[in-house]
């Protein structure tokens, strides 16, 4: 194909091409959805969204129902797998936009192929003679559509193997692809004979990829047909623009070129004059675009995860800006150009611009403070390597640069690589691991007040929160501070844990024994689940929890909603503690004072001063009194007054508690009046019922009551009832008859035990048999040393007593084996003792022979052993010892 005969397409800008694509597929019945955030939602397999299909995965797998079965998007994407190559060539970039049309079980190959051809040739106006489709080698169906329906000659359709034209990712949906290549002309080619589609040179560029998701891979290479066949199309917007605009690379399409020109302007450098300069120009251009988009989606610089990707990109851009000779801070300035060029497709860039500029400026500031020092230290390290002839920077030195000067490892690698040096990455990883171990073992750092140092200590002390939740559970307010678990940030995004501080909150923070509220904080762009509410220094309230979707940023107006059920149950338990305190003073006396309490939605705990365990009667009286006041439907009235006024009302103040100028007095009818900052029911009848579960001492003169009310009590009764039913079922009776059944079973057990003992005694006697013929006469005493089978120690003692009676005066030694273990027992009559016999000493002397030990009194002793084979020797030895003892 000669260049002078080539028909060039009409020029179209990136923003125009994006609009044309989405409008084309809208005309084909597709729902145009706005780009999803770069932060994956509920997908731990990805750090950042890297394709148009990635955020739509739940629709492909069937976990979620799509808003329509035909969808089209232009998705912002970031890929950082080859970050080291960015800039070295004009082919790589971290940020790109992916155009896509998707079918979830609706249309399939025919429509997908026809529409891709129609868009490229009729809408965009690419020359059909410069387009070449490819299909998977076994996909005759796709081949026929291209050949017979579109009319592409067979010799212009390329069949490629699995590596190129079959999309799969482990197990799950997969299928063949059909790509469309564009011939950019000889000037982009390698000039080699036979250069055609599939060559590695830049002449034939893939612009469109249709994935026909029609199979399911079980993970072992076995494929079955999918019931719901899907279409997943991907086309890089910038790549399409390269073709349409007839430019040489991603960096020279209109929007990227305008940004690159701005970098050239700031640095006073020219593009495509000198390789090293070009590398830095491309890095700054690409990275500032990625950073601007990442921050607009709430990603904040940090030392891990996607925040670390952002920090790496930022610092890489800042360093290459310096290499280009740009004076002072420049990232926020460049970001303005990114926003101006891309806001057409991504209005969120303009909406979030003040935050983007602030984050970029702060991070660049941080880096500028350390980079000069770090570069100087690295220079010294290079000097040392040069002097010693080394070519690799040690892991310890690389870690020192990271830990002390904030140099990411890849930045150190890049700087050294430019000068022909390497880095010991394994050594760096080992140093990092060692530091983490040390940090884990070290005690938490404390400040001079002895409190743990946390991110909260860095918050501006002038920021405060007003609690407005006594009489409402929702409120709109402005976010004043956002933190992650270890730093203050401008935004929180999907999946991140953190703390939100606002100007006014309906959330009650944990205080005075009452557990803090839970609930949600939401805006149009994000949602946060509040798992705990805490009081922070200086009158701030922290809402601690996790982002469940989207992002929230400082300065944004949000709606705070307290979980009404959790608050209601907590109020019931809290109000019950007031009734309980008065009831205890009434029943036990005025010496009762509150010594602590805990209330949440599930239970209540109340500690009080009292000097003896409560009797069952006292517990019953207190319980009865509280329930009486609940049934009396007492109004609960709260008033704010001075401390002196409160004391005049007879309000109970907590001992040792610090009170401010104004206090809240909570009055329950004429029964209870207390100072309290917590939340309460409006009427005692709401509490429904009250039950003490336990009463116990926890310290000298301090008792603790655990109790339940309302729903918690009903749940407890359900659990008790379930246990009772299970017990009755096990005893094969009804709950009503369970006591009688247990009594009957106990009688039966008693009778069986008695019968069992008789049987064991009989078995022992039977095992012993007629052994009187084994009796030896030693020193005028009768001595019996014998073995029986399967008799336990109890049985041996019984046998010993019987044998003594038969012998008159003498010594009895019996051995038995039970479950492979030896039991030995010796018993001695009074007469034998007088002659010197001693059962304890006899057993001690022979127990070693059966691999054991034991002893006992002069009249009776026993031992255990592990060696049944030694029984014969032990019994022989017993006769010798008996002779020795009675000489």
PDB file of N, CA and C in Angstrom, residues 675-715:
ATOM      1  N   UNK A 675     -28.165  13.203  87.842  1.00  0.00           N
ATOM      2  CA  UNK A 675     -27.403  13.970  86.849  1.00  0.00           C
ATOM      3  C   UNK A 675     -26.925  12.979  85.795  1.00  0.00           C
ATOM      4  N   UNK A 676     -27.144  13.280  84.516  1.00  0.00           N
ATOM      5  CA  UNK A 676     -26.745  12.329  83.481  1.00  0.00           C
ATOM      6  C   UNK A 676     -26.670  12.986  82.120  1.00  0.00           C
ATOM      7  N   UNK A 677     -25.579  12.701  81.383  1.00  0.00           N
ATOM      8  CA  UNK A 677     -25.425  13.270  80.040  1.00  0.00           C
ATOM      9  C   UNK A 677     -25.861  12.314  78.939  1.00  0.00           C
ATOM     10  N   UNK A 678     -26.342  11.127  79.322  1.00  0.00           N
ATOM     11  CA  UNK A 678     -26.687  10.107  78.324  1.00  0.00           C
ATOM     12  C   UNK A 678     -28.056  10.291  77.698  1.00  0.00           C
ATOM     13  N   UNK A 679     -28.425   9.327  76.851  1.00  0.00           N
ATOM     14  CA  UNK A 679     -29.721   9.384  76.162  1.00  0.00           C
ATOM     15  C   UNK A 679     -30.694   8.436  76.843  1.00  0.00           C
ATOM     16  N   UNK A 680     -31.976   8.823  76.855  1.00  0.00           N
ATOM     17  CA  UNK A 680     -32.973   8.054  77.613  1.00  0.00           C
ATOM     18  C   UNK A 680     -34.277   7.892  76.845  1.00  0.00           C
ATOM     19  N   UNK A 681     -35.129   6.977  77.365  1.00  0.00           N
ATOM     20  CA  UNK A 681     -36.485   6.811  76.814  1.00  0.00           C
ATOM     21  C   UNK A 681     -37.322   8.024  77.239  1.00  0.00           C
ATOM     22  N   UNK A 682     -38.454   8.235  76.568  1.00  0.00           N
ATOM     23  CA  UNK A 682     -39.336   9.353  76.939  1.00  0.00           C
ATOM     24  C   UNK A 682     -40.284   8.955  78.061  1.00  0.00           C
ATOM     25  N   UNK A 683     -40.515   7.641  78.201  1.00  0.00           N
ATOM     26  CA  UNK A 683     -41.436   7.145  79.230  1.00  0.00           C
ATOM     27  C   UNK A 683     -40.958   5.771  79.660  1.00  0.00           C
ATOM     28  N   UNK A 684     -41.008   5.491  80.979  1.00  0.00           N
ATOM     29  CA  UNK A 684     -40.451   4.214  81.477  1.00  0.00           C
ATOM     30  C   UNK A 684     -41.163   2.999  80.882  1.00  0.00           C
ATOM     31  N   UNK A 685     -42.418   3.162  80.457  1.00  0.00           N
ATOM     32  CA  UNK A 685     -43.162   2.005  79.918  1.00  0.00           C
ATOM     33  C   UNK A 685     -42.473   1.424  78.683  1.00  0.00           C
ATOM     34  N   UNK A 686     -41.674   2.262  77.980  1.00  0.00           N
ATOM     35  CA  UNK A 686     -40.951   1.804  76.779  1.00  0.00           C
ATOM     36  C   UNK A 686     -39.972   0.686  77.118  1.00  0.00           C
ATOM     37  N   UNK A 687     -39.469   0.669  78.365  1.00  0.00           N
ATOM     38  CA  UNK A 687     -38.470  -0.345  78.766  1.00  0.00           C
ATOM     39  C   UNK A 687     -39.084  -1.746  78.743  1.00  0.00           C
ATOM     40  N   UNK A 688     -40.394  -1.830  78.942  1.00  0.00           N
ATOM     41  CA  UNK A 688     -41.175  -3.083  78.856  1.00  0.00           C
ATOM     42  C   UNK A 688     -40.981  -4.017  80.048  1.00  0.00           C
ATOM     43  N   UNK A 689     -39.765  -4.482  80.301  1.00  0.00           N
ATOM     44  CA  UNK A 689     -39.561  -5.408  81.426  1.00  0.00           C
ATOM     45  C   UNK A 689     -38.089  -5.428  81.804  1.00  0.00           C
ATOM     46  N   UNK A 690     -37.813  -5.916  83.034  1.00  0.00           N
ATOM     47  CA  UNK A 690     -36.462  -5.872  83.582  1.00  0.00           C
ATOM     48  C   UNK A 690     -36.187  -7.172  84.341  1.00  0.00           C
ATOM     49  N   UNK A 691     -34.991  -7.751  84.129  1.00  0.00           N
ATOM     50  CA  UNK A 691     -34.669  -9.019  84.797  1.00  0.00           C
ATOM     51  C   UNK A 691     -33.194  -9.022  85.185  1.00  0.00           C
ATOM     52  N   UNK A 692     -32.910  -9.320  86.478  1.00  0.00           N
ATOM     53  CA  UNK A 692     -31.524  -9.443  86.938  1.00  0.00           C
ATOM     54  C   UNK A 692     -31.039 -10.858  86.617  1.00  0.00           C
ATOM     55  N   UNK A 693     -29.921 -10.939  85.899  1.00  0.00           N
ATOM     56  CA  UNK A 693     -29.363 -12.260  85.561  1.00  0.00           C
ATOM     57  C   UNK A 693     -28.374 -12.733  86.608  1.00  0.00           C
ATOM     58  N   UNK A 694     -27.579 -11.773  87.150  1.00  0.00           N
ATOM     59  CA  UNK A 694     -26.577 -12.194  88.135  1.00  0.00           C
ATOM     60  C   UNK A 694     -26.238 -11.046  89.070  1.00  0.00           C
ATOM     61  N   UNK A 695     -25.747 -11.408  90.270  1.00  0.00           N
ATOM     62  CA  UNK A 695     -25.286 -10.433  91.259  1.00  0.00           C
ATOM     63  C   UNK A 695     -24.040 -11.042  91.881  1.00  0.00           C
ATOM     64  N   UNK A 696     -22.909 -10.306  91.839  1.00  0.00           N
ATOM     65  CA  UNK A 696     -21.657 -10.889  92.329  1.00  0.00           C
ATOM     66  C   UNK A 696     -20.733  -9.790  92.816  1.00  0.00           C
ATOM     67  N   UNK A 697     -19.754 -10.165  93.656  1.00  0.00           N
ATOM     68  CA  UNK A 697     -18.764  -9.203  94.133  1.00  0.00           C
ATOM     69  C   UNK A 697     -17.653  -9.060  93.109  1.00  0.00           C
ATOM     70  N   UNK A 698     -17.175  -7.805  92.878  1.00  0.00           N
ATOM     71  CA  UNK A 698     -16.050  -7.613  91.941  1.00  0.00           C
ATOM     72  C   UNK A 698     -14.846  -6.978  92.632  1.00  0.00           C
ATOM     73  N   UNK A 699     -15.046  -6.420  93.836  1.00  0.00           N
ATOM     74  CA  UNK A 699     -13.948  -5.844  94.626  1.00  0.00           C
ATOM     75  C   UNK A 699     -14.470  -5.703  96.053  1.00  0.00           C
ATOM     76  N   UNK A 700     -13.570  -5.358  96.960  1.00  0.00           N
ATOM     77  CA  UNK A 700     -14.000  -5.214  98.350  1.00  0.00           C
ATOM     78  C   UNK A 700     -15.069  -4.124  98.440  1.00  0.00           C
ATOM     79  N   UNK A 701     -16.274  -4.498  98.906  1.00  0.00           N
ATOM     80  CA  UNK A 701     -17.348  -3.530  99.085  1.00  0.00           C
ATOM     81  C   UNK A 701     -18.011  -3.081  97.799  1.00  0.00           C
ATOM     82  N   UNK A 702     -17.693  -3.750  96.653  1.00  0.00           N
ATOM     83  CA  UNK A 702     -18.348  -3.392  95.375  1.00  0.00           C
ATOM     84  C   UNK A 702     -18.989  -4.638  94.763  1.00  0.00           C
ATOM     85  N   UNK A 703     -20.279  -4.515  94.444  1.00  0.00           N
ATOM     86  CA  UNK A 703     -21.040  -5.616  93.832  1.00  0.00           C
ATOM     87  C   UNK A 703     -21.395  -5.246  92.388  1.00  0.00           C
ATOM     88  N   UNK A 704     -21.681  -6.248  91.585  1.00  0.00           N
ATOM     89  CA  UNK A 704     -22.062  -5.999  90.183  1.00  0.00           C
ATOM     90  C   UNK A 704     -23.343  -6.758  89.841  1.00  0.00           C
ATOM     91  N   UNK A 705     -24.281  -6.018  89.224  1.00  0.00           N
ATOM     92  CA  UNK A 705     -25.511  -6.637  88.719  1.00  0.00           C
ATOM     93  C   UNK A 705     -25.466  -6.623  87.191  1.00  0.00           C
ATOM     94  N   UNK A 706     -25.753  -7.779  86.577  1.00  0.00           N
ATOM     95  CA  UNK A 706     -25.933  -7.865  85.121  1.00  0.00           C
ATOM     96  C   UNK A 706     -27.422  -8.069  84.896  1.00  0.00           C
ATOM     97  N   UNK A 707     -28.022  -7.295  83.995  1.00  0.00           N
ATOM     98  CA  UNK A 707     -29.469  -7.405  83.791  1.00  0.00           C
ATOM     99  C   UNK A 707     -29.835  -7.174  82.325  1.00  0.00           C
ATOM    100  N   UNK A 708     -31.076  -7.512  82.013  1.00  0.00           N
ATOM    101  CA  UNK A 708     -31.587  -7.355  80.650  1.00  0.00           C
ATOM    102  C   UNK A 708     -32.936  -6.648  80.672  1.00  0.00           C
ATOM    103  N   UNK A 709     -33.249  -5.985  79.539  1.00  0.00           N
ATOM    104  CA  UNK A 709     -34.584  -5.376  79.405  1.00  0.00           C
ATOM    105  C   UNK A 709     -35.115  -5.683  78.005  1.00  0.00           C
ATOM    106  N   UNK A 710     -36.356  -5.381  77.782  1.00  0.00           N
ATOM    107  CA  UNK A 710     -37.040  -5.388  76.478  1.00  0.00           C
ATOM    108  C   UNK A 710     -36.585  -6.516  75.552  1.00  0.00           C
ATOM    109  N   UNK A 711     -36.038  -6.149  74.378  1.00  0.00           N
ATOM    110  CA  UNK A 711     -35.704  -7.141  73.358  1.00  0.00           C
ATOM    111  C   UNK A 711     -34.617  -8.116  73.822  1.00  0.00           C
ATOM    112  N   UNK A 712     -33.631  -7.589  74.553  1.00  0.00           N
ATOM    113  CA  UNK A 712     -32.550  -8.437  75.061  1.00  0.00           C
ATOM    114  C   UNK A 712     -33.086  -9.506  75.990  1.00  0.00           C
ATOM    115  N   UNK A 713     -34.081  -9.134  76.813  1.00  0.00           N
ATOM    116  CA  UNK A 713     -34.681 -10.085  77.744  1.00  0.00           C
ATOM    117  C   UNK A 713     -35.487 -11.139  76.992  1.00  0.00           C
ATOM    118  N   UNK A 714     -36.236 -10.699  75.977  1.00  0.00           N
ATOM    119  CA  UNK A 714     -37.018 -11.655  75.181  1.00  0.00           C
ATOM    120  C   UNK A 714     -36.092 -12.655  74.487  1.00  0.00           C
ATOM    121  N   UNK A 715     -34.949 -12.144  74.002  1.00  0.00           N
ATOM    122  CA  UNK A 715     -33.977 -13.016  73.335  1.00  0.00           C
ATOM    123  C   UNK A 715     -33.430 -14.042  74.341  1.00  0.00           C
TER     124      UNK A 715
END
